[in-house]
Amino acid sequence: MTAQDALTRSYEIRTYGCQMNVHDSERLSGLLEDAGYVRAPEGTGEGEADIVVFNTCAVRENADNRLYGNLGRLAPIKARRPGMQIAVGGCLAQKDRDTIVKKAPWVDVVFGTHNIGKLPVLLERARVQQEAQVEIAESLEAFPSTLPTRRESAYAAWVSISVGCNNTCTFCIVPALRGKEKDRRPGDILAEVEALVGEGVTEITLLGQNVNAYGSDIGDREAFSKLLRACGRIDGLERVRFTSPHPRDFTDDVIAAMAETRNVMPQLHMPLQSGSNAVLKAMRRSYRQDRYLGIIEKVRAAMPDAAISTDIIVGFPGETEEDFEETMHVVREARFAQAFTFQYSKRPGTPAAEMDGQIPKEVVQTRYERLVALQEEISWAENKKQVGRTVEVLVAEGEGRKDDATHRLSGRAPDNRLVHFTRPEEPVRPGDVVEVGITYAAPHHLLAEGPAKGVRRTSAGDAWERRNAAPPAPSGVMLGLPTIGAPAPAPAPASACGCD
């Protein structure tokens, strides 16, 4: 098939799971567009795209049921459309391999986490040979950021600094599927950031499955703090964030770099998972309650206005009522701005799935509801402290679902809180910055109901305007920019990989 033939073929990518998967899906889009395919328009119906790619997640217990249910719905459609192709990639593909085509023989391509760059070749091979192509690499073939990428946002971008994870958390299967940590060279990372800024991006989020362990692969324990400081020297880069760090690797030099670097935002997402030392030990989380709270204390001493969020798992095997109360204690002490809470579910292939002491569903549900109620109360109280403050909001695209009805715009404050604000009289574009006064607080957002105090048009807004003024180019961006629209504004910087 020539590139000209492919131009008539559309693709759709369905992404499940963490930011790493969303990040990979942008690369898959870039690869397909570089090969001449075109993205299916918004609103395209079920099975109307010529190529449907599933980028899967293996974290949840029912991940495979969800995949096979979706594949089943496409089977009769594909039977009516002989030229249609279906591909399955991601963590579940890496895990299940040949099982996928045995259960769903109408699938054309199965590829893993280490060889996403092969998708166009595998699709073409399946088309020519008229048989399924299953190719799973056991180790990373090339760092993903070298691949063409179709960025969703003109103003904010992910920048991958590492892939893989060296931890052995008993609830997480991701290290087995993504492999050991491999770090990018600092110069390559900074070159990518500078290229992004040159295109108009003003906000970047450094991404890794254990982002602050960066440097372990290149032999420099302070590499992450040095990277943060280097980002501060890039002209035009206004906001720097990162996700997700591990408490084990959260050292004092990182806290100092956060506090002293002009464009590193006063925001931290640091997974707790449990406040119980016994449960943390069973999880193989290499820190304890006092260590976690000590980090929080140091961060707040260095950045008093920092908003801190976390991940918590309720109902891990063996968790007693006393263990759960220890988690509640940490939540009260830490006063998180936001917590992403999860009921423990078995991850097939993980040690925790085989542990004794699996907690009954009704007990987990009750504890979960108690934790959510406590965190809602704290989130609301912490947000109320923002009333009366003036903040700079980076205007986002698609953050406020009710913006049209309320005649508001939405975006993120420097501390990553979501702000809905009155639409200024002058034109404002995504990527521009609006200065507003906070007038009302809810548990999960802030309102600025008065007139804007200032509007600053930015290079990011210019980039957004350019992108929306012209039809998209048919080929992918060859800078390998691992981005997903507005990563920092996204409401869940929680699990970069499903393990944290």
Short mmCIF file of C-alpha atoms in Angstrom, two decimals:
data_model
loop_
_atom_site.label_atom_id
_atom_site.label_comp_id
_atom_site.label_asym_id
_atom_site.label_seq_id
_atom_site.Cartn_x
_atom_site.Cartn_y
_atom_site.Cartn_z
CA MET A 1 0.00 0.00 0.00
CA THR A 2 1.44 3.37 -0.96
CA ALA A 3 1.31 6.46 1.22
CA GLN A 4 -1.24 7.90 -1.18
CA ASP A 5 -3.49 4.86 -0.69
CA ALA A 6 -3.10 5.13 3.07
CA LEU A 7 -4.30 8.72 3.01
CA THR A 8 -7.80 7.41 2.43
CA ARG A 9 -7.54 5.17 5.52
CA SER A 10 -8.50 6.51 8.92
CA TYR A 11 -7.42 5.38 12.37
CA GLU A 12 -8.77 5.51 15.91
CA ILE A 13 -6.79 4.83 19.10
CA ARG A 14 -8.54 3.78 22.30
CA THR A 15 -6.37 4.31 25.34
CA TYR A 16 -6.76 2.73 28.77
CA GLY A 17 -4.77 3.24 31.97
CA CYS A 18 -2.06 5.62 33.01
CA GLN A 19 -0.32 8.67 31.60
CA MET A 20 2.39 6.46 30.16
CA ASN A 21 -0.23 4.82 27.95
CA VAL A 22 -1.74 8.15 26.90
CA HIS A 23 1.78 9.29 26.20
CA ASP A 24 2.43 6.16 24.08
CA SER A 25 -0.83 6.69 22.19
CA GLU A 26 0.43 10.03 20.95
CA ARG A 27 3.44 8.23 19.58
CA LEU A 28 1.19 5.66 17.92
CA SER A 29 -0.75 8.53 16.33
CA GLY A 30 2.50 10.07 15.13
CA LEU A 31 3.67 6.78 13.66
CA LEU A 32 0.42 6.20 11.80
CA GLU A 33 0.26 9.74 10.46
CA ASP A 34 3.91 9.56 9.46
CA ALA A 35 2.95 6.45 7.47
CA GLY A 36 0.16 8.40 5.74
CA TYR A 37 -2.94 7.45 7.71
CA VAL A 38 -5.37 10.12 8.89
CA ARG A 39 -7.10 10.40 12.21
CA ALA A 40 -10.81 9.61 12.22
CA PRO A 41 -12.85 12.78 12.80
CA GLU A 42 -14.43 13.40 16.18
CA GLY A 43 -17.81 11.77 16.41
CA THR A 44 -16.85 8.85 14.19
CA GLY A 45 -19.16 5.96 15.03
CA GLU A 46 -18.29 2.53 16.40
CA GLY A 47 -16.21 0.64 13.86
CA GLU A 48 -16.24 3.38 11.24
CA ALA A 49 -12.46 3.94 11.37
CA ASP A 50 -10.40 1.75 9.05
CA ILE A 51 -7.91 0.93 11.79
CA VAL A 52 -8.78 0.62 15.49
CA VAL A 53 -5.87 0.40 17.93
CA PHE A 54 -6.38 -0.61 21.57
CA ASN A 55 -3.60 0.62 23.87
CA THR A 56 -4.30 -1.55 26.89
CA CYS A 57 -3.64 -1.55 30.63
CA ALA A 58 -3.05 -4.64 32.79
CA VAL A 59 -3.41 -2.96 36.17
CA ARG A 60 -7.04 -3.74 36.99
CA GLU A 61 -8.44 -7.18 37.68
CA ASN A 62 -11.02 -6.99 34.89
CA ALA A 63 -8.76 -5.35 32.28
CA ASP A 64 -8.91 -8.39 29.99
CA ASN A 65 -12.72 -8.64 30.25
CA ARG A 66 -12.99 -5.03 29.18
CA LEU A 67 -10.70 -5.58 26.20
CA TYR A 68 -12.40 -8.74 24.96
CA GLY A 69 -15.81 -7.13 25.39
CA ASN A 70 -14.75 -4.26 23.15
CA LEU A 71 -13.15 -6.61 20.64
CA GLY A 72 -16.34 -8.69 20.59
CA ARG A 73 -18.44 -5.68 19.63
CA LEU A 74 -16.12 -5.00 16.70
CA ALA A 75 -16.14 -8.58 15.36
CA PRO A 76 -19.40 -8.36 13.35
CA ILE A 77 -18.48 -4.90 12.08
CA LYS A 78 -15.11 -6.14 10.88
CA ALA A 79 -16.80 -9.11 9.18
CA ARG A 80 -18.81 -6.63 7.12
CA ARG A 81 -15.72 -4.51 6.36
CA PRO A 82 -12.93 -6.77 5.03
CA GLY A 83 -10.41 -3.94 4.83
CA MET A 84 -10.78 -2.94 8.47
CA GLN A 85 -7.88 -3.76 10.80
CA ILE A 86 -7.68 -4.11 14.59
CA ALA A 87 -4.46 -3.86 16.61
CA VAL A 88 -3.88 -4.46 20.32
CA GLY A 89 -0.87 -3.05 22.16
CA GLY A 90 0.16 -1.94 25.63
CA CYS A 91 0.66 -3.77 28.90
CA LEU A 92 -2.09 -6.38 28.48
CA ALA A 93 -0.72 -7.26 25.05
CA GLN A 94 2.77 -7.62 26.53
CA LYS A 95 1.32 -9.91 29.21
CA ASP A 96 -1.14 -12.05 27.22
CA ARG A 97 0.65 -12.24 23.84
CA ASP A 98 -0.72 -15.13 21.74
CA THR A 99 -3.77 -15.44 23.99
CA ILE A 100 -5.33 -12.40 22.36
CA VAL A 101 -5.53 -13.83 18.85
CA LYS A 102 -6.71 -17.18 20.25
CA LYS A 103 -9.62 -15.49 22.02
CA ALA A 104 -10.22 -12.93 19.28
CA PRO A 105 -8.93 -14.35 15.98
CA TRP A 106 -10.24 -11.32 14.08
CA VAL A 107 -7.44 -9.20 15.58
CA ASP A 108 -4.80 -8.35 12.98
CA VAL A 109 -1.84 -7.13 15.09
CA VAL A 110 -0.60 -7.65 18.65
CA PHE A 111 2.44 -5.64 19.77
CA GLY A 112 4.03 -4.97 23.14
CA THR A 113 5.26 -2.08 25.28
CA HIS A 114 8.82 -2.31 23.94
CA ASN A 115 8.16 -2.18 20.20
CA ILE A 116 5.39 0.33 19.58
CA GLY A 117 7.43 1.69 16.67
CA LYS A 118 6.62 -1.45 14.67
CA LEU A 119 2.87 -0.81 14.45
CA PRO A 120 2.73 0.52 10.83
CA VAL A 121 4.97 -2.31 9.56
CA LEU A 122 2.91 -4.95 11.36
CA LEU A 123 -0.35 -3.54 9.99
CA GLU A 124 1.00 -3.66 6.45
CA ARG A 125 2.39 -7.17 6.94
CA ALA A 126 -0.96 -8.39 8.27
CA ARG A 127 -2.73 -6.83 5.28
CA VAL A 128 -0.39 -8.43 2.72
CA GLN A 129 -0.11 -11.85 4.39
CA GLN A 130 -3.76 -11.97 5.43
CA GLU A 131 -2.90 -13.34 8.87
CA ALA A 132 -2.43 -11.99 12.37
CA GLN A 133 0.96 -10.59 13.29
CA VAL A 134 2.07 -11.03 16.91
CA GLU A 135 5.36 -9.40 17.79
CA ILE A 136 6.36 -8.87 21.43
CA ALA A 137 9.86 -7.59 22.17
CA GLU A 138 11.41 -8.62 25.49
CA SER A 139 13.37 -5.40 25.95
CA LEU A 140 13.20 -1.81 24.75
CA GLU A 141 14.21 -1.52 21.09
CA ALA A 142 14.59 2.27 21.08
CA PHE A 143 13.75 5.00 23.55
CA PRO A 144 10.16 5.98 22.67
CA SER A 145 10.93 9.68 22.47
CA THR A 146 12.82 9.04 19.23
CA LEU A 147 9.53 8.12 17.55
CA PRO A 148 7.30 10.56 15.67
CA THR A 149 4.57 11.94 17.92
CA ARG A 150 1.28 13.70 17.33
CA ARG A 151 0.89 16.17 20.18
CA GLU A 152 -2.63 16.98 21.29
CA SER A 153 -1.80 20.33 22.87
CA ALA A 154 -0.08 23.40 21.52
CA TYR A 155 0.70 24.78 24.98
CA ALA A 156 1.49 21.87 27.35
CA ALA A 157 3.51 18.70 26.88
CA TRP A 158 4.77 15.57 28.58
CA VAL A 159 8.51 15.02 28.40
CA SER A 160 9.58 11.48 29.17
CA ILE A 161 12.81 11.26 31.17
CA SER A 162 12.82 7.50 31.84
CA VAL A 163 10.94 4.30 31.14
CA GLY A 164 10.59 1.21 33.27
CA CYS A 165 10.77 0.76 37.03
CA ASN A 166 13.15 -0.96 39.44
CA ASN A 167 10.65 -1.30 42.28
CA THR A 168 8.96 -4.58 43.24
CA CYS A 169 5.67 -3.40 44.78
CA THR A 170 3.58 -6.50 45.40
CA PHE A 171 0.39 -4.97 43.94
CA CYS A 172 1.95 -3.86 40.65
CA ILE A 173 2.63 -5.83 37.49
CA VAL A 174 3.92 -2.89 35.47
CA PRO A 175 7.70 -3.38 36.07
CA ALA A 176 7.38 -6.91 34.67
CA LEU A 177 5.75 -5.48 31.53
CA ARG A 178 7.68 -2.22 31.11
CA GLY A 179 11.08 -3.56 32.21
CA LYS A 180 13.85 -2.11 34.33
CA GLU A 181 14.36 1.64 34.51
CA LYS A 182 16.21 3.19 31.61
CA ASP A 183 17.09 6.87 31.74
CA ARG A 184 17.45 9.31 28.89
CA ARG A 185 20.54 11.47 28.66
CA PRO A 186 19.98 14.91 30.24
CA GLY A 187 21.09 16.65 27.06
CA ASP A 188 18.46 14.81 25.02
CA ILE A 189 15.74 15.74 27.51
CA LEU A 190 16.70 19.41 27.57
CA ALA A 191 16.97 19.53 23.78
CA GLU A 192 13.43 18.22 23.55
CA VAL A 193 12.18 20.79 26.07
CA GLU A 194 13.87 23.61 24.16
CA ALA A 195 12.33 22.37 20.91
CA LEU A 196 8.90 22.33 22.54
CA VAL A 197 9.33 25.86 23.86
CA GLY A 198 10.40 26.93 20.38
CA GLU A 199 7.06 25.63 19.10
CA GLY A 200 5.13 27.64 21.69
CA VAL A 201 4.81 25.22 24.61
CA THR A 202 5.04 27.01 27.96
CA GLU A 203 4.31 24.13 30.35
CA ILE A 204 6.00 20.74 30.52
CA THR A 205 5.55 17.76 32.80
CA LEU A 206 8.54 15.48 33.31
CA LEU A 207 7.26 11.93 33.18
CA GLY A 208 8.63 8.65 34.48
CA GLN A 209 7.22 5.57 36.10
CA ASN A 210 9.36 6.50 39.10
CA VAL A 211 10.32 9.96 38.00
CA ASN A 212 12.59 11.04 40.85
CA ALA A 213 14.66 7.85 40.64
CA TYR A 214 16.03 9.43 37.47
CA GLY A 215 19.80 9.11 37.52
CA SER A 216 20.01 5.57 38.89
CA ASP A 217 20.62 4.24 35.38
CA ILE A 218 23.27 6.85 34.58
CA GLY A 219 25.00 6.80 37.95
CA ASP A 220 24.10 10.24 39.31
CA ARG A 221 21.96 10.34 42.46
CA GLU A 222 21.33 14.09 42.07
CA ALA A 223 20.47 13.94 38.37
CA PHE A 224 16.79 14.73 38.92
CA SER A 225 17.38 17.87 40.97
CA LYS A 226 19.98 18.99 38.41
CA LEU A 227 17.42 18.44 35.65
CA LEU A 228 14.84 20.58 37.46
CA ARG A 229 17.37 23.40 37.86
CA ALA A 230 18.38 23.13 34.20
CA CYS A 231 14.73 23.52 33.18
CA GLY A 232 14.72 26.77 35.14
CA ARG A 233 17.33 28.18 32.79
CA ILE A 234 15.23 27.71 29.64
CA ASP A 235 13.80 31.03 28.46
CA GLY A 236 10.11 30.91 27.66
CA LEU A 237 9.39 27.85 29.81
CA GLU A 238 6.91 29.10 32.40
CA ARG A 239 5.74 25.97 34.22
CA VAL A 240 7.49 22.72 35.09
CA ARG A 241 5.80 19.79 36.83
CA PHE A 242 6.67 16.11 37.29
CA THR A 243 4.89 12.85 38.03
CA SER A 244 5.00 10.48 39.81
CA PRO A 245 7.77 10.49 42.43
CA HIS A 246 8.43 7.74 44.96
CA PRO A 247 8.98 8.68 48.62
CA ARG A 248 12.04 6.41 48.73
CA ASP A 249 13.88 8.67 46.27
CA PHE A 250 12.57 12.01 47.51
CA THR A 251 15.81 13.58 48.69
CA ASP A 252 16.55 17.01 50.15
CA ASP A 253 18.28 18.18 46.97
CA VAL A 254 15.02 17.66 45.05
CA ILE A 255 13.07 19.73 47.59
CA ALA A 256 15.68 22.50 47.36
CA ALA A 257 15.55 22.45 43.57
CA MET A 258 11.76 22.69 43.62
CA ALA A 259 11.81 25.66 45.99
CA GLU A 260 14.65 27.52 44.27
CA THR A 261 13.82 27.00 40.58
CA ARG A 262 11.66 29.81 39.25
CA ASN A 263 9.40 27.78 36.99
CA VAL A 264 8.95 24.59 39.04
CA MET A 265 5.38 24.80 40.27
CA PRO A 266 4.42 24.66 43.98
CA GLN A 267 2.71 21.32 43.53
CA LEU A 268 3.61 17.76 44.42
CA HIS A 269 1.88 14.47 43.72
CA MET A 270 3.47 11.79 45.92
CA PRO A 271 1.76 8.39 46.31
CA LEU A 272 1.20 7.22 49.89
CA GLN A 273 -0.70 3.96 49.17
CA SER A 274 -1.08 3.22 52.91
CA GLY A 275 -0.35 4.91 56.21
CA SER A 276 0.25 1.60 57.98
CA ASN A 277 3.84 0.46 58.34
CA ALA A 278 2.72 -3.17 58.33
CA VAL A 279 0.81 -2.72 55.08
CA LEU A 280 3.64 -0.72 53.50
CA LYS A 281 5.98 -3.59 54.32
CA ALA A 282 3.57 -6.10 52.74
CA MET A 283 3.37 -3.85 49.69
CA ARG A 284 7.20 -3.71 49.54
CA ARG A 285 7.05 0.06 49.70
CA SER A 286 10.49 1.04 50.98
CA TYR A 287 9.42 3.85 53.35
CA ARG A 288 7.34 4.12 56.48
CA GLN A 289 4.79 6.58 57.85
CA ASP A 290 7.33 8.81 59.62
CA ARG A 291 9.47 9.06 56.49
CA TYR A 292 6.48 10.05 54.36
CA LEU A 293 5.23 12.70 56.79
CA GLY A 294 8.79 13.98 57.15
CA ILE A 295 8.94 14.67 53.42
CA ILE A 296 5.62 16.52 53.57
CA GLU A 297 6.94 18.63 56.44
CA LYS A 298 10.12 19.55 54.55
CA VAL A 299 8.22 20.40 51.36
CA ARG A 300 5.85 22.68 53.24
CA ALA A 301 8.74 24.35 55.05
CA ALA A 302 10.39 25.11 51.71
CA MET A 303 7.14 25.93 49.83
CA PRO A 304 4.39 26.92 52.32
CA ASP A 305 1.74 27.26 49.60
CA ALA A 306 2.46 23.96 47.86
CA ALA A 307 -0.56 21.81 47.04
CA ILE A 308 0.16 18.16 47.76
CA SER A 309 -1.85 15.26 46.37
CA THR A 310 -1.51 11.50 46.66
CA ASP A 311 -2.70 7.99 45.79
CA ILE A 312 -4.15 5.64 48.41
CA ILE A 313 -5.17 1.98 48.16
CA VAL A 314 -7.89 0.79 50.54
CA GLY A 315 -8.34 -2.86 51.46
CA PHE A 316 -4.91 -4.28 50.63
CA PRO A 317 -4.70 -7.94 51.71
CA GLY A 318 -4.24 -8.23 55.47
CA GLU A 319 -5.27 -4.62 56.18
CA THR A 320 -6.85 -4.47 59.64
CA GLU A 321 -9.09 -1.76 61.03
CA GLU A 322 -6.04 -0.47 62.94
CA ASP A 323 -4.03 -0.36 59.71
CA PHE A 324 -6.81 1.61 58.03
CA GLU A 325 -6.92 4.07 60.92
CA GLU A 326 -3.20 4.68 60.40
CA THR A 327 -4.00 5.71 56.83
CA MET A 328 -6.72 8.04 58.09
CA HIS A 329 -4.18 9.51 60.54
CA VAL A 330 -1.73 10.32 57.74
CA VAL A 331 -4.50 11.92 55.69
CA ARG A 332 -5.41 14.16 58.64
CA GLU A 333 -1.77 15.08 59.24
CA ALA A 334 -0.79 15.64 55.60
CA ARG A 335 -3.92 17.60 54.66
CA PHE A 336 -3.76 16.69 51.00
CA ALA A 337 -5.28 19.08 48.50
CA GLN A 338 -6.52 16.00 46.68
CA ALA A 339 -6.27 12.23 47.02
CA PHE A 340 -6.91 9.63 44.35
CA THR A 341 -8.35 6.72 46.30
CA PHE A 342 -8.68 3.19 45.00
CA GLN A 343 -10.26 0.03 46.31
CA TYR A 344 -7.71 -2.76 46.09
CA SER A 345 -8.34 -5.10 43.20
CA LYS A 346 -6.33 -8.16 42.31
CA ARG A 347 -3.81 -7.66 39.55
CA PRO A 348 -3.28 -11.07 37.95
CA GLY A 349 0.39 -11.99 38.06
CA THR A 350 1.22 -9.92 41.16
CA PRO A 351 2.28 -11.36 44.55
CA ALA A 352 -0.56 -9.52 46.31
CA ALA A 353 -3.16 -11.42 44.29
CA GLU A 354 -2.06 -14.65 45.99
CA MET A 355 -1.72 -13.24 49.51
CA ASP A 356 -3.78 -14.50 52.44
CA GLY A 357 -6.17 -12.09 54.10
CA GLN A 358 -8.07 -10.80 51.05
CA ILE A 359 -10.55 -8.27 52.46
CA PRO A 360 -14.30 -8.77 51.86
CA LYS A 361 -15.76 -6.36 49.34
CA GLU A 362 -18.24 -4.86 51.81
CA VAL A 363 -15.45 -4.05 54.29
CA VAL A 364 -13.35 -2.42 51.58
CA GLN A 365 -16.35 -0.39 50.40
CA THR A 366 -17.10 0.91 53.90
CA ARG A 367 -13.49 1.93 54.51
CA TYR A 368 -13.29 3.53 51.09
CA GLU A 369 -16.37 5.64 51.78
CA ARG A 370 -14.97 6.76 55.14
CA LEU A 371 -11.68 7.78 53.53
CA VAL A 372 -13.38 9.65 50.69
CA ALA A 373 -15.59 11.53 53.16
CA LEU A 374 -12.56 12.58 55.21
CA GLN A 375 -10.59 13.69 52.18
CA GLU A 376 -13.56 15.62 50.77
CA GLU A 377 -13.75 17.54 54.03
CA ILE A 378 -10.02 18.31 53.97
CA SER A 379 -9.98 19.23 50.27
CA TRP A 380 -12.82 21.67 50.80
CA ALA A 381 -11.16 23.23 53.84
CA GLU A 382 -7.85 23.60 52.00
CA ASN A 383 -9.57 25.10 48.96
CA LYS A 384 -11.41 27.62 51.14
CA LYS A 385 -8.00 29.00 52.13
CA GLN A 386 -7.60 30.09 48.51
CA VAL A 387 -10.59 32.47 48.62
CA GLY A 388 -9.39 36.04 48.35
CA ARG A 389 -6.13 35.13 46.66
CA THR A 390 -5.11 36.32 43.21
CA VAL A 391 -3.74 33.59 40.94
CA GLU A 392 -2.47 33.27 37.40
CA VAL A 393 -4.50 30.69 35.48
CA LEU A 394 -3.14 28.97 32.40
CA VAL A 395 -6.22 28.75 30.20
CA ALA A 396 -6.94 25.14 29.24
CA GLU A 397 -8.87 23.46 26.48
CA GLY A 398 -11.63 21.10 27.57
CA GLU A 399 -11.17 21.45 31.34
CA GLY A 400 -14.57 22.95 32.08
CA ARG A 401 -17.42 20.79 30.83
CA LYS A 402 -19.99 23.48 31.68
CA ASP A 403 -18.01 26.46 30.41
CA ASP A 404 -20.30 27.18 27.47
CA ALA A 405 -23.43 27.10 29.66
CA THR A 406 -21.86 29.22 32.42
CA HIS A 407 -19.99 31.61 30.09
CA ARG A 408 -16.77 30.78 31.92
CA LEU A 409 -13.31 29.58 31.01
CA SER A 410 -11.20 27.10 32.96
CA GLY A 411 -7.57 26.38 33.65
CA ARG A 412 -5.00 25.54 36.27
CA ALA A 413 -3.41 27.73 38.91
CA PRO A 414 0.34 27.30 39.54
CA ASP A 415 -0.43 24.81 42.33
CA ASN A 416 -2.51 22.77 39.82
CA ARG A 417 -5.88 23.61 41.35
CA LEU A 418 -8.68 23.77 38.80
CA VAL A 419 -10.12 27.29 38.44
CA HIS A 420 -13.31 28.27 36.60
CA PHE A 421 -13.39 32.02 35.91
CA THR A 422 -15.61 34.62 34.25
CA ARG A 423 -14.83 34.97 30.57
CA PRO A 424 -12.94 38.26 30.01
CA GLU A 425 -14.25 40.76 27.51
CA GLU A 426 -11.13 40.52 25.38
CA PRO A 427 -10.42 37.33 23.41
CA VAL A 428 -8.61 34.62 25.37
CA ARG A 429 -7.09 31.48 23.88
CA PRO A 430 -5.97 28.20 25.45
CA GLY A 431 -2.37 28.76 26.49
CA ASP A 432 -2.92 32.39 27.47
CA VAL A 433 -2.64 33.42 31.12
CA VAL A 434 -5.42 35.21 33.00
CA GLU A 435 -5.00 36.78 36.43
CA VAL A 436 -8.11 36.30 38.59
CA GLY A 437 -9.27 36.69 42.17
CA ILE A 438 -10.72 33.56 43.83
CA THR A 439 -14.23 34.16 45.20
CA TYR A 440 -15.55 30.67 46.01
CA ALA A 441 -14.19 27.21 46.80
CA ALA A 442 -15.65 23.75 46.27
CA PRO A 443 -13.86 20.50 47.17
CA HIS A 444 -12.55 19.95 43.65
CA HIS A 445 -12.41 23.38 42.05
CA LEU A 446 -12.23 27.13 42.65
CA LEU A 447 -14.37 29.92 41.18
CA ALA A 448 -13.32 33.43 40.19
CA GLU A 449 -16.61 35.21 39.56
CA GLY A 450 -15.40 38.79 39.22
CA PRO A 451 -13.80 40.46 36.21
CA ALA A 452 -10.32 39.33 35.27
CA LYS A 453 -7.50 41.41 36.74
CA GLY A 454 -5.32 40.91 33.70
CA VAL A 455 -4.90 38.92 30.51
CA ARG A 456 -1.50 38.00 29.10
CA ARG A 457 -1.36 36.73 25.55
CA THR A 458 1.40 34.15 25.23
CA SER A 459 3.43 32.27 22.64
CA ALA A 460 1.43 29.20 23.70
CA GLY A 461 -1.81 30.98 22.80
CA ASP A 462 -0.25 31.98 19.47
CA ALA A 463 0.67 28.33 18.86
CA TRP A 464 -2.86 27.21 19.69
CA GLU A 465 -4.25 29.81 17.27
CA ARG A 466 -1.91 28.69 14.48
CA ARG A 467 -2.81 25.06 14.97
CA ASN A 468 -6.53 25.75 14.84
CA ALA A 469 -6.31 28.12 11.89
CA ALA A 470 -4.98 25.48 9.50
CA PRO A 471 -5.88 21.84 8.80
CA PRO A 472 -3.55 19.34 10.46
CA ALA A 473 -0.58 18.13 8.46
CA PRO A 474 -0.83 14.51 7.30
CA SER A 475 2.53 13.49 8.76
CA GLY A 476 3.68 13.12 12.37
CA VAL A 477 6.06 15.44 14.19
CA MET A 478 9.59 14.03 14.04
CA LEU A 479 10.81 15.52 17.31
CA GLY A 480 9.53 12.60 19.34
CA LEU A 481 7.65 14.81 21.75
CA PRO A 482 5.94 12.63 24.37
CA THR A 483 2.96 14.75 25.22
CA ILE A 484 -0.76 14.35 25.85
CA GLY A 485 -2.53 17.60 25.46
CA ALA A 486 -2.61 19.33 28.77
CA PRO A 487 -0.84 16.93 31.08
CA ALA A 488 -0.40 19.19 34.04
CA PRO A 489 -3.96 20.49 33.87
CA ALA A 490 -5.25 16.94 33.78
CA PRO A 491 -7.04 16.21 37.06
CA ALA A 492 -5.19 12.98 37.77
CA PRO A 493 -1.45 13.12 37.72
CA ALA A 494 -1.84 10.18 40.01
CA SER A 495 -0.25 7.03 38.70
CA ALA A 496 2.34 7.50 36.01
CA CYS A 497 2.45 3.78 35.47
CA GLY A 498 -0.14 2.11 37.65
CA CYS A 499 2.49 1.09 40.20
CA ASP A 500 2.60 4.38 42.09
#
